[in-house]
């Protein structure tokens, strides 16, 4: 099934069920008002929402509306917990190679992960508002999952059963702020502004055989100003599957329902299918040419991120954002 949140002048939006083609939607206030409420009570809401989804696709819902007629928020406009991994170690290896740094062997067995800002996520069509172009504005195309309650110490195998919803995200990074923050050895903060989400989330069954053992085996397309930057297959070269990422996050404490776990920048070894961020493009240039040529994003740039099925249909809807200068208040 496919779910989304639409603007209703509240912080958490209004939960809606969306049809397979992403054209129609219906409110389900009698089941759950918000996405968080739905995931909090997933054992009770899942079957009810699935029934609505099936009826909507069958044309049996009389009070549906055009999805294009409303403002779509992030599927979960704010969450109690957002943690982003770096599951594609080949990407980390490339970045470190560009600055002549060795990759510790532990990176292949112990996932990197940071906790991001989850007090607000932004919608697929919302502007990326940044104060200064010199901060090195970059997109990062990723896969993300939303869990129900996950017990502390859960195994990677058992963690897979806690994945209830899947989507794609743009984990925006301010590359030129990162080195100073990391030099303090205390993690990201200013260099990670709000993350944006695709219009809808889907249940694992919606992906069929493309969702296998905690990996999504489809290309993820990133297009900047009309030019395709990359379309790496998200299931290839994913060192840590989502079960392993969730188990890592839950090693010492439980995860609450609505926890969002990101994959990190999707990448294929050797970048044979292009890249999912400009940092990787620039690293390839440094290795080949001795210097980075491609600039980071500027005000007015447009980034589109999308994943399609075998027939070319958008699965989660398209992330379509422009970079905009925000005004200090």
C-alpha positions as a printed Julia matrix, in Angstrom:
329×3 Matrix{Float64}:
   0.0     0.0     0.0
   1.0     3.65   -0.43
   0.56    6.37    2.18
   1.23   10.11    2.35
   0.63   13.16    4.53
  -1.06   16.29    3.21
  -1.11   19.82    4.56
  -4.01   20.56    6.93
  -2.42   23.51    8.76
  -1.0    21.31   11.53
   2.59   20.27   12.17
   1.95   16.58   11.53
  -0.4    16.84    8.56
  -3.27   14.58    7.55
  -2.68   10.91    6.75
  -4.03    9.77    3.38
  -4.03    6.53    1.43
  -2.74    6.98   -2.13
  -3.55    4.81   -5.13
  -0.9     2.83   -7.0
  -0.66    5.4    -9.8
  -0.11    8.27   -7.32
  -3.06   10.2    -8.76
  -5.84    9.75   -6.19
  -5.96    9.85   -2.41
  -8.48    9.52    0.41
  -8.44   10.72    4.01
  -8.66    8.01    6.67
  -9.39    9.93    9.86
 -11.53    7.06   11.14
  -8.39    4.86   11.12
  -5.59    7.31   11.95
  -5.29   11.08   11.65
  -1.5    11.14   11.24
   1.27    8.87    9.98
   2.72    8.67   13.48
  -0.65    7.56   14.86
  -0.85    4.87   12.2
   2.61    3.48   12.92
   2.06    3.71   16.69
  -0.86    1.3    16.31
   0.31   -0.61   13.24
  -1.08   -3.96   14.37
  -4.55   -2.42   14.32
  -4.25    0.08   11.45
  -2.35   -1.9     8.81
  -5.21   -4.16    7.7
  -7.73   -1.32    7.74
  -5.48    0.9     5.65
  -4.76   -1.98    3.27
  -8.5    -2.46    2.71
  -8.89    1.23    1.86
  -5.94    0.96   -0.52
  -7.45   -1.99   -2.35
 -10.84   -0.29   -2.61
  -9.22    2.93   -3.87
  -7.39    1.05   -6.61
 -10.6    -0.76   -7.52
 -12.48    2.52   -7.92
 -14.81    1.78   -5.0
 -13.99    4.93   -2.99
 -16.43    7.77   -3.67
 -14.77   10.49   -1.6
 -11.29   10.34   -3.12
  -9.61   13.46   -4.5
  -6.82   14.31   -6.92
  -3.47   14.13   -5.15
  -2.25   17.03   -7.29
  -4.9    19.31   -5.76
  -3.27   19.38   -2.3
   0.11   20.26   -0.82
   2.03   17.12    0.06
   4.22   17.13    3.14
   6.93   14.67    4.06
   5.1    11.36    4.71
   6.11   11.68    8.36
   6.54   15.46    8.86
   8.46   15.0    12.1
   9.72   11.91   13.86
  10.96   10.96   17.29
  14.15    9.46   15.85
  16.08    9.81   12.57
  19.4     7.99   12.11
  21.33    7.84    8.87
  23.81    5.11    8.08
  26.52    4.79    5.47
  25.66    1.41    4.06
  27.53    1.79    0.76
  31.1     1.5     1.97
  32.38    1.71   -1.61
  31.22    5.36   -1.51
  33.12    6.03    1.72
  36.19    4.32    0.28
  36.11    6.58   -2.79
  35.74    9.76   -0.74
  38.69    8.81    1.45
  40.79    7.82   -1.57
  40.31   11.3    -3.03
  42.01   12.8     0.02
  44.65   10.06    0.26
  43.18    8.63    3.45
  43.06    4.91    4.2
  39.79    3.16    4.9
  39.83    1.41    8.3
  39.02   -2.3     7.98
  36.3    -1.9    10.62
  34.24    0.17    8.16
  33.42   -3.07    6.31
  32.03   -4.76    9.42
  30.72   -1.98   11.67
  28.3     0.57   10.11
  28.82    4.31   10.32
  25.73    6.11   11.62
  24.75    9.55   12.86
  21.57   10.94   14.41
  20.01   13.74   12.36
  17.45   16.47   12.92
  13.98   14.93   13.02
  12.01   17.82   14.53
  10.96   18.64   10.97
  11.26   16.92    7.6
  10.38   18.76    4.4
   8.2    17.73    1.5
   9.21   16.58   -1.96
   8.47   19.93   -3.58
   9.66   22.22   -0.8
  12.62   24.5    -1.48
  16.03   23.71   -0.01
  16.58   26.95    1.88
  20.22   27.73    2.68
  21.81   31.01    3.71
  25.13   30.79    1.89
  26.22   29.09   -1.34
  29.77   28.92    0.0
  28.67   26.26    2.49
  28.89   23.65   -0.3
  25.26   22.65   -0.91
  24.93   19.02   -1.95
  22.12   16.52   -2.41
  22.34   12.92   -1.22
  19.94   10.41   -2.77
  19.11    7.62   -0.35
  16.66    4.89    0.62
  14.94    5.13    4.01
  12.71    2.87    6.1
  10.3     3.52    8.95
  10.01    1.0    11.76
   7.57    0.08   14.46
   8.87   -0.48   18.0
  12.22   -2.29   17.89
  13.51   -4.0    21.07
  17.02   -3.24   22.25
  19.52   -5.86   21.18
  17.43   -7.17   18.29
  19.29   -9.24   15.71
  19.72   -8.11   12.1
  17.47  -10.95   10.95
  14.66  -10.06   13.35
  15.08   -6.36   12.62
  13.81   -6.88    9.07
  10.33   -7.7    10.4
  10.18   -4.26   12.03
  10.43   -2.43    8.69
   6.9    -1.25    7.92
   7.36    1.52    5.35
   9.95    2.38    2.7
  10.69    5.55    0.71
  13.47    7.65   -0.85
  14.98   10.81    0.61
  17.31   13.71   -0.11
  19.66   14.02    2.85
  21.03   17.49    2.09
  24.62   18.15    3.18
  26.64   21.36    3.5
  29.99   19.91    2.48
  32.19   22.87    3.35
  30.92   22.92    6.93
  31.59   19.22    7.51
  35.4    19.22    7.96
  35.34   21.72   10.83
  32.54   19.84   12.6
  34.16   16.44   12.23
  37.5    17.82   13.42
  35.86   18.37   16.79
  35.13   14.62   16.9
  31.56   15.17   17.99
  29.6    14.57   14.78
  27.41   16.51   12.34
  25.08   19.32   13.28
  25.19   22.57   11.28
  26.3    20.69    8.16
  23.07   18.68    8.06
  19.97   20.83    7.43
  16.49   19.39    7.08
  16.04   16.18    5.1
  13.41   15.98    2.35
  11.22   12.99    1.56
   9.48   11.6    -1.52
   5.7    12.18   -1.57
   4.73    8.66   -0.46
   5.92    5.72    1.59
   5.09    2.15    0.62
   4.82   -1.14    2.45
   7.48   -3.75    1.57
   4.98   -5.99   -0.26
   4.36   -3.17   -2.75
   7.91   -3.63   -4.04
   7.58   -7.34   -4.78
  10.82   -9.2    -5.46
  12.75   -5.94   -5.75
  12.7    -5.79   -1.94
  14.85   -8.72   -0.84
  16.6    -9.32    2.48
  16.52   -5.69    3.49
  17.72   -4.26    0.18
  15.84   -2.48   -2.62
  17.13   -3.69   -5.98
  16.19   -0.83   -8.3
  18.06    2.18   -9.75
  17.75    5.5    -7.95
  17.83    8.42  -10.39
  19.32   11.82   -9.5
  18.86   14.63  -12.02
  20.41   18.08  -11.49
  19.21   20.92  -13.73
  17.93   18.41  -16.27
  21.14   16.35  -16.37
  21.2    12.83  -14.96
  24.01   12.66  -12.42
  23.52    8.99  -11.69
  21.25    5.97  -11.46
  23.05    3.44   -9.24
  21.16    0.3    -8.28
  20.34    0.56   -4.58
  20.59   -3.2    -4.05
  24.09   -3.58   -5.48
  27.15   -2.93   -3.32
  25.04   -2.23   -0.22
  27.47   -3.51    2.4
  24.96   -3.36    5.26
  21.3    -4.18    4.66
  18.55   -2.4     6.57
  18.3    -5.23    9.07
  21.94   -4.69    9.99
  21.49   -0.9    10.16
  18.48   -1.23   12.47
  20.28   -3.75   14.68
  23.21   -1.36   14.9
  20.92    1.5    15.98
  19.17   -0.72   18.52
  22.31   -2.24   20.04
  22.03   -0.41   23.37
  18.45    0.93   23.41
  15.03    0.28   21.94
  13.8     2.22   18.93
  10.36    3.77   19.13
   7.66    3.41   16.48
   8.19    5.91   13.7
  11.98    5.69   13.77
  13.45    6.57   10.38
  16.65    4.82    9.26
  18.53    6.01    6.17
  20.86    4.02    3.94
  23.39    6.75    3.26
  24.3     7.83   -0.27
  23.43    5.08   -2.75
  26.53    4.07   -4.74
  27.85    1.34   -6.99
  31.49    0.3    -7.0
  33.49    2.38   -9.43
  30.48    4.67   -9.88
  29.66    2.69  -13.02
  26.1     4.01  -12.97
  26.94    7.55  -11.97
  26.64    9.14   -8.55
  24.01   10.06   -5.97
  25.75   13.19   -4.72
  28.09   15.87   -6.04
  30.75   15.03   -3.47
  31.29   11.69   -5.2
  31.4    13.35   -8.63
  34.05   15.74   -7.33
  36.07   12.91   -5.78
  36.16   11.09   -9.11
  37.41   14.29  -10.74
  40.14   14.71   -8.12
  41.32   11.13   -8.64
  41.3    11.48  -12.44
  42.17   15.14  -13.04
  43.86   16.16   -9.81
  41.17   18.68   -8.92
  37.4    18.99   -8.51
  35.69   20.65  -11.47
  31.98   20.27  -10.75
  30.66   22.96   -8.38
  28.27   22.28   -5.54
  24.68   23.45   -5.95
  23.84   27.12   -6.35
  20.7    29.13   -5.69
  18.18   28.36   -8.42
  19.48   24.84   -9.08
  16.87   22.09   -9.31
  17.4    18.55   -8.03
  15.07   15.66   -8.9
  15.29   12.21   -7.29
  13.09    9.3    -8.31
  12.81    5.52   -8.41
  10.74    3.7   -11.03
   9.41    0.17  -11.45
  10.06   -2.07  -14.46
   7.3    -0.35  -16.44
   8.76    3.08  -15.78
   6.15    4.11  -13.21
   7.24    6.25  -10.27
   7.04    4.21   -7.07
   7.35    6.88   -4.39
   6.7     9.97   -6.47
   9.42   12.44   -7.39
  11.51   14.63   -5.11
  11.66   17.9    -7.07
  13.33   20.78   -5.24
  14.98   24.09   -5.93
  17.81   25.59   -3.91
  16.81   28.96   -2.48
  18.5    31.54   -0.28
  16.74   31.94    3.05
  16.34   35.31    4.63
  17.57   35.82    8.17
  14.9    37.04   10.55
